[in-house]
Short mmCIF file of C-alpha atoms in Angstrom, two decimals:
data_model
loop_
_atom_site.label_atom_id
_atom_site.label_comp_id
_atom_site.label_asym_id
_atom_site.label_seq_id
_atom_site.Cartn_x
_atom_site.Cartn_y
_atom_site.Cartn_z
CA UNK A 23 -3.05 25.01 -2.56
CA UNK A 24 -0.91 25.02 -0.66
CA UNK A 25 1.89 22.02 -1.12
CA UNK A 26 4.17 20.38 1.36
CA UNK A 27 7.01 22.89 0.55
CA UNK A 28 4.48 25.58 1.50
CA UNK A 29 3.69 24.58 4.80
CA UNK A 30 7.30 23.41 5.31
CA UNK A 31 8.44 27.09 4.70
CA UNK A 32 5.85 28.26 6.68
CA UNK A 33 6.71 26.54 9.90
CA UNK A 34 4.80 23.18 9.90
CA UNK A 35 6.84 20.91 11.90
CA UNK A 36 5.03 17.37 11.08
CA UNK A 37 5.47 15.75 7.37
CA UNK A 38 2.06 14.94 5.99
CA UNK A 39 0.86 11.56 4.45
CA UNK A 40 -2.85 10.43 3.61
CA UNK A 41 -3.67 6.64 3.93
CA UNK A 42 -6.56 5.55 1.15
CA UNK A 43 -7.91 2.61 2.59
CA UNK A 44 -10.75 0.80 4.04
CA UNK A 45 -11.20 0.64 8.62
CA UNK A 46 -10.46 -2.54 9.98
CA UNK A 47 -12.82 -2.24 13.62
CA UNK A 48 -10.38 -4.63 15.18
CA UNK A 49 -7.61 -1.67 14.70
CA UNK A 50 -5.01 -3.63 14.16
CA UNK A 51 -4.61 -3.38 10.24
CA UNK A 52 -6.08 -1.06 7.62
CA UNK A 53 -6.47 3.06 8.19
CA UNK A 54 -6.27 2.27 12.15
CA UNK A 55 -3.13 0.71 11.31
CA UNK A 56 -1.25 3.20 8.76
CA UNK A 57 -2.26 6.35 11.00
CA UNK A 58 -0.48 4.48 14.14
CA UNK A 59 2.50 3.96 11.96
CA UNK A 60 2.08 7.42 10.68
CA UNK A 61 2.01 8.92 14.36
CA UNK A 62 4.93 6.95 15.04
CA UNK A 63 7.79 7.36 12.68
CA UNK A 64 6.49 11.01 13.27
CA UNK A 65 4.60 11.96 10.24
CA UNK A 66 0.78 13.64 10.82
CA UNK A 67 -1.63 10.98 9.30
CA UNK A 68 -4.62 11.65 7.54
CA UNK A 69 -7.47 9.33 5.96
CA UNK A 70 -9.68 8.88 3.06
CA UNK A 71 -11.85 5.68 3.76
CA UNK A 72 -12.73 3.37 1.01
CA UNK A 73 -14.55 0.85 2.84
CA UNK A 74 -15.95 -0.16 6.68
CA UNK A 75 -15.30 -3.77 7.52
CA UNK A 76 -16.77 -6.16 10.24
CA UNK A 77 -13.43 -7.81 11.78
CA UNK A 78 -11.37 -8.73 14.61
CA UNK A 79 -8.19 -9.92 14.89
CA UNK A 80 -9.48 -13.97 13.32
CA UNK A 81 -11.53 -12.82 10.69
CA UNK A 82 -13.42 -10.65 7.97
CA UNK A 83 -16.99 -10.87 8.23
CA UNK A 84 -18.45 -8.48 6.01
CA UNK A 85 -17.40 -5.44 3.79
CA UNK A 86 -19.92 -1.85 3.07
CA UNK A 87 -17.68 -0.10 0.12
CA UNK A 88 -18.03 3.95 0.56
CA UNK A 89 -19.90 5.32 -2.75
CA UNK A 90 -16.83 6.45 -5.03
CA UNK A 91 -17.94 10.05 -5.14
CA UNK A 92 -17.26 9.99 -1.47
CA UNK A 93 -13.83 8.53 -1.68
CA UNK A 94 -13.13 10.68 -4.19
CA UNK A 95 -14.04 13.72 -2.41
CA UNK A 96 -12.48 12.67 0.68
CA UNK A 97 -8.80 12.90 -1.28
CA UNK A 98 -9.41 15.99 -3.31
CA UNK A 99 -10.63 18.01 -0.52
CA UNK A 100 -7.79 17.35 1.88
CA UNK A 101 -5.34 18.19 -1.25
CA UNK A 102 -7.01 21.47 -1.28
CA UNK A 103 -6.17 22.68 1.77
CA UNK A 104 -3.04 20.54 3.04
CA UNK A 105 0.34 19.98 1.57
CA UNK A 106 0.93 16.42 1.45
CA UNK A 107 3.94 14.83 1.39
CA UNK A 108 3.59 10.65 0.51
CA UNK A 109 0.28 8.61 -0.04
CA UNK A 110 -0.30 4.96 0.92
CA UNK A 111 -3.46 3.33 -0.63
CA UNK A 112 -4.62 -0.04 0.54
CA UNK A 113 -8.05 -1.74 0.64
CA UNK A 114 -9.53 -0.35 -2.98
CA UNK A 115 -12.80 -3.13 -2.53
CA UNK A 116 -13.99 -2.62 -6.31
CA UNK A 117 -13.46 -1.17 -10.06
CA UNK A 118 -15.70 1.94 -9.28
CA UNK A 119 -13.86 2.81 -6.10
CA UNK A 120 -10.19 2.49 -8.12
CA UNK A 121 -11.35 4.57 -10.54
CA UNK A 122 -12.17 6.98 -7.95
CA UNK A 123 -9.33 7.36 -6.37
CA UNK A 124 -7.35 7.20 -9.51
CA UNK A 125 -9.05 10.13 -10.63
CA UNK A 126 -8.41 12.28 -7.63
CA UNK A 127 -4.94 11.33 -7.67
CA UNK A 128 -4.46 12.22 -11.60
CA UNK A 129 -6.21 15.56 -10.68
CA UNK A 130 -3.63 17.25 -8.44
CA UNK A 131 0.35 17.36 -7.71
CA UNK A 132 0.38 14.04 -6.73
CA UNK A 133 3.17 12.93 -4.25
CA UNK A 134 4.75 9.74 -3.88
CA UNK A 135 2.65 6.84 -3.87
CA UNK A 136 2.73 3.69 -2.06
CA UNK A 137 0.16 0.93 -3.54
CA UNK A 138 -0.50 -2.21 -1.21
CA UNK A 139 -2.40 -4.21 -3.20
CA UNK A 140 -4.47 -5.79 -0.60
CA UNK A 141 -6.70 -8.65 -2.05
CA UNK A 142 -7.84 -11.13 0.77
CA UNK A 143 -7.43 -11.49 4.16
CA UNK A 144 -5.99 -13.92 6.18
CA UNK A 145 -9.12 -15.75 7.14
CA UNK A 146 -10.07 -15.85 3.38
CA UNK A 147 -12.46 -13.25 2.84
CA UNK A 148 -12.12 -11.54 -0.47
CA UNK A 149 -11.07 -7.88 0.09
CA UNK A 150 -10.55 -7.12 -3.88
CA UNK A 151 -13.36 -8.40 -6.33
CA UNK A 152 -11.60 -10.47 -8.93
CA UNK A 153 -12.96 -9.04 -11.39
CA UNK A 154 -11.09 -5.54 -9.90
CA UNK A 155 -7.70 -6.62 -10.52
CA UNK A 156 -7.26 -5.57 -13.69
CA UNK A 157 -8.85 -2.36 -12.67
CA UNK A 158 -6.11 -2.04 -9.67
CA UNK A 159 -3.28 -2.79 -12.63
CA UNK A 160 -4.67 -0.42 -15.11
CA UNK A 161 -5.72 2.98 -12.72
CA UNK A 162 -3.38 2.54 -9.43
CA UNK A 163 -0.21 0.82 -11.03
CA UNK A 164 0.94 3.48 -13.30
CA UNK A 165 0.73 6.49 -9.77
CA UNK A 166 2.70 4.02 -7.59
CA UNK A 167 6.27 5.05 -6.87
CA UNK A 168 6.39 1.55 -4.98
CA UNK A 169 3.77 -1.23 -4.80
CA UNK A 170 3.94 -3.93 -2.09
CA UNK A 171 2.53 -7.59 -2.91
CA UNK A 172 3.13 -10.20 -0.51
CA UNK A 173 3.73 -13.95 -1.73
CA UNK A 174 -0.27 -14.34 -2.33
CA UNK A 175 -1.18 -11.12 -3.52
CA UNK A 176 1.87 -11.69 -6.10
CA UNK A 177 0.65 -15.05 -7.00
CA UNK A 178 -2.72 -13.37 -8.21
CA UNK A 179 -1.38 -10.67 -10.25
CA UNK A 180 1.32 -12.96 -12.15
CA UNK A 181 -0.93 -16.00 -12.22
CA UNK A 182 1.69 -18.77 -10.96
CA UNK A 183 3.06 -20.17 -7.98
CA UNK A 184 5.68 -18.60 -6.00
CA UNK A 185 7.79 -21.40 -3.85
CA UNK A 186 11.53 -19.97 -4.24
CA UNK A 187 13.02 -16.58 -3.63
CA UNK A 188 14.01 -16.81 -7.04
CA UNK A 189 10.23 -17.03 -8.72
CA UNK A 190 9.97 -13.87 -6.11
CA UNK A 191 12.60 -12.04 -8.34
CA UNK A 192 11.05 -13.64 -11.57
CA UNK A 193 7.50 -12.09 -10.10
CA UNK A 194 8.79 -8.74 -9.03
CA UNK A 195 9.86 -8.23 -12.29
CA UNK A 196 6.53 -9.24 -14.02
CA UNK A 197 5.14 -7.08 -11.42
CA UNK A 198 6.89 -4.08 -12.09
CA UNK A 199 6.65 -4.73 -15.92
CA UNK A 200 2.85 -3.50 -15.57
CA UNK A 201 2.95 -0.54 -14.39
CA UNK A 202 4.84 0.47 -11.00
CA UNK A 203 8.30 1.96 -10.64
CA UNK A 204 9.54 -0.13 -8.27
CA UNK A 205 8.25 -3.49 -5.98
CA UNK A 206 8.77 -5.03 -3.24
CA UNK A 207 7.77 -8.61 -2.72
CA UNK A 208 7.31 -9.35 0.73
CA UNK A 209 8.77 -13.21 1.70
CA UNK A 210 6.94 -13.69 5.43
CA UNK A 211 4.68 -16.19 3.63
CA UNK A 212 7.79 -18.27 2.26
CA UNK A 213 8.46 -20.10 5.47
CA UNK A 214 11.67 -20.91 6.67
CA UNK A 215 13.77 -19.73 9.18
CA UNK A 216 14.60 -16.23 7.35
CA UNK A 217 12.06 -13.83 5.94
CA UNK A 218 13.46 -12.44 2.97
CA UNK A 219 11.74 -9.65 0.73
CA UNK A 220 12.80 -8.55 -2.89
CA UNK A 221 13.23 -5.42 -3.65
CA UNK A 222 13.64 -4.33 -7.62
CA UNK A 223 13.70 -1.10 -9.42
CA UNK A 224 13.76 -2.27 -12.75
CA UNK A 225 17.50 -2.31 -13.23
CA UNK A 226 18.85 -3.89 -9.60
CA UNK A 227 17.59 -6.64 -6.89
CA UNK A 228 17.81 -6.27 -3.68
CA UNK A 229 17.45 -8.78 -1.13
CA UNK A 230 16.11 -8.07 2.42
CA UNK A 231 16.88 -10.46 4.84
CA UNK A 232 16.11 -10.91 8.52
CA UNK A 233 15.63 -13.46 11.13
CA UNK A 234 11.90 -14.58 11.72
CA UNK A 235 9.71 -13.50 14.58
CA UNK A 236 8.02 -16.47 16.66
CA UNK A 237 4.63 -14.88 16.97
CA UNK A 238 0.75 -14.82 16.60
CA UNK A 239 0.27 -11.01 16.08
CA UNK A 240 0.42 -10.79 12.47
CA UNK A 241 -2.89 -8.50 11.75
CA UNK A 242 -2.24 -5.61 10.21
CA UNK A 243 1.69 -6.65 9.09
CA UNK A 244 1.07 -5.66 5.57
CA UNK A 245 -0.47 -2.40 6.24
CA UNK A 246 2.09 -1.23 8.64
CA UNK A 247 4.76 -2.17 6.46
CA UNK A 248 3.95 -0.08 3.40
CA UNK A 249 2.73 2.68 6.04
CA UNK A 250 6.09 2.84 7.14
CA UNK A 251 7.74 3.29 3.52
CA UNK A 252 4.68 6.08 2.40
CA UNK A 253 5.93 7.68 6.22
CA UNK A 254 9.75 7.64 5.61
CA UNK A 255 9.04 8.88 1.70
CA UNK A 256 6.80 11.84 3.51
CA UNK A 257 9.85 13.00 5.43
CA UNK A 258 12.05 12.65 2.71
CA UNK A 259 13.89 9.85 2.41
CA UNK A 260 14.81 8.26 -0.84
CA UNK A 261 14.53 5.13 -2.20
CA UNK A 262 17.44 4.23 -3.55
CA UNK A 263 19.39 0.93 -3.91
CA UNK A 264 22.59 0.22 -3.10
#
């Protein structure tokens, strides 16, 4: 089996990242957004599809989950052949698929993993079976170097409302205690003229603040964000705190 180091020594030009996520028929989120982000950042992207969705930019209409063995084998066959420098996990649908992903990643030389805990679409469609939430925490959080929940996902993970930056920090602490190495609680849904993300590595907090952009083009922003982190990790960037 080749490794990232082997591929670099053999003259491979691009780092490689794998997205494990659902397919978005509109092309704005899911694996489509992930692959576009990887390419834009100079990373060769590969995919293991967990589900096929029927959706456009307005609404998710239906979801067909892939058989767990197919999900597992997509991942394993890629690691058997190609050196992978980072993994991004997005929509995982149900407990059986979650367990298949965890089994696949536990059996390989695992690179950094970025977990975007996709639970519900902007239109309100459940993208993760609520009963599978504990499986997500139990099986995938311990594998993740970075977990990137938005406000609504963070609220679901900790079981309480988040309405202030102070509460975002508390949520980051509680989410990290679930097993992830680092947490980014995204503040885009908090409102206000500025958007602030809270980063927590177990010792320190960092606030990342920027002016909010007035746009309706927000479909797939969470997928793009987590994929960008994975792409930079694949390129060898550290996830250091100042």
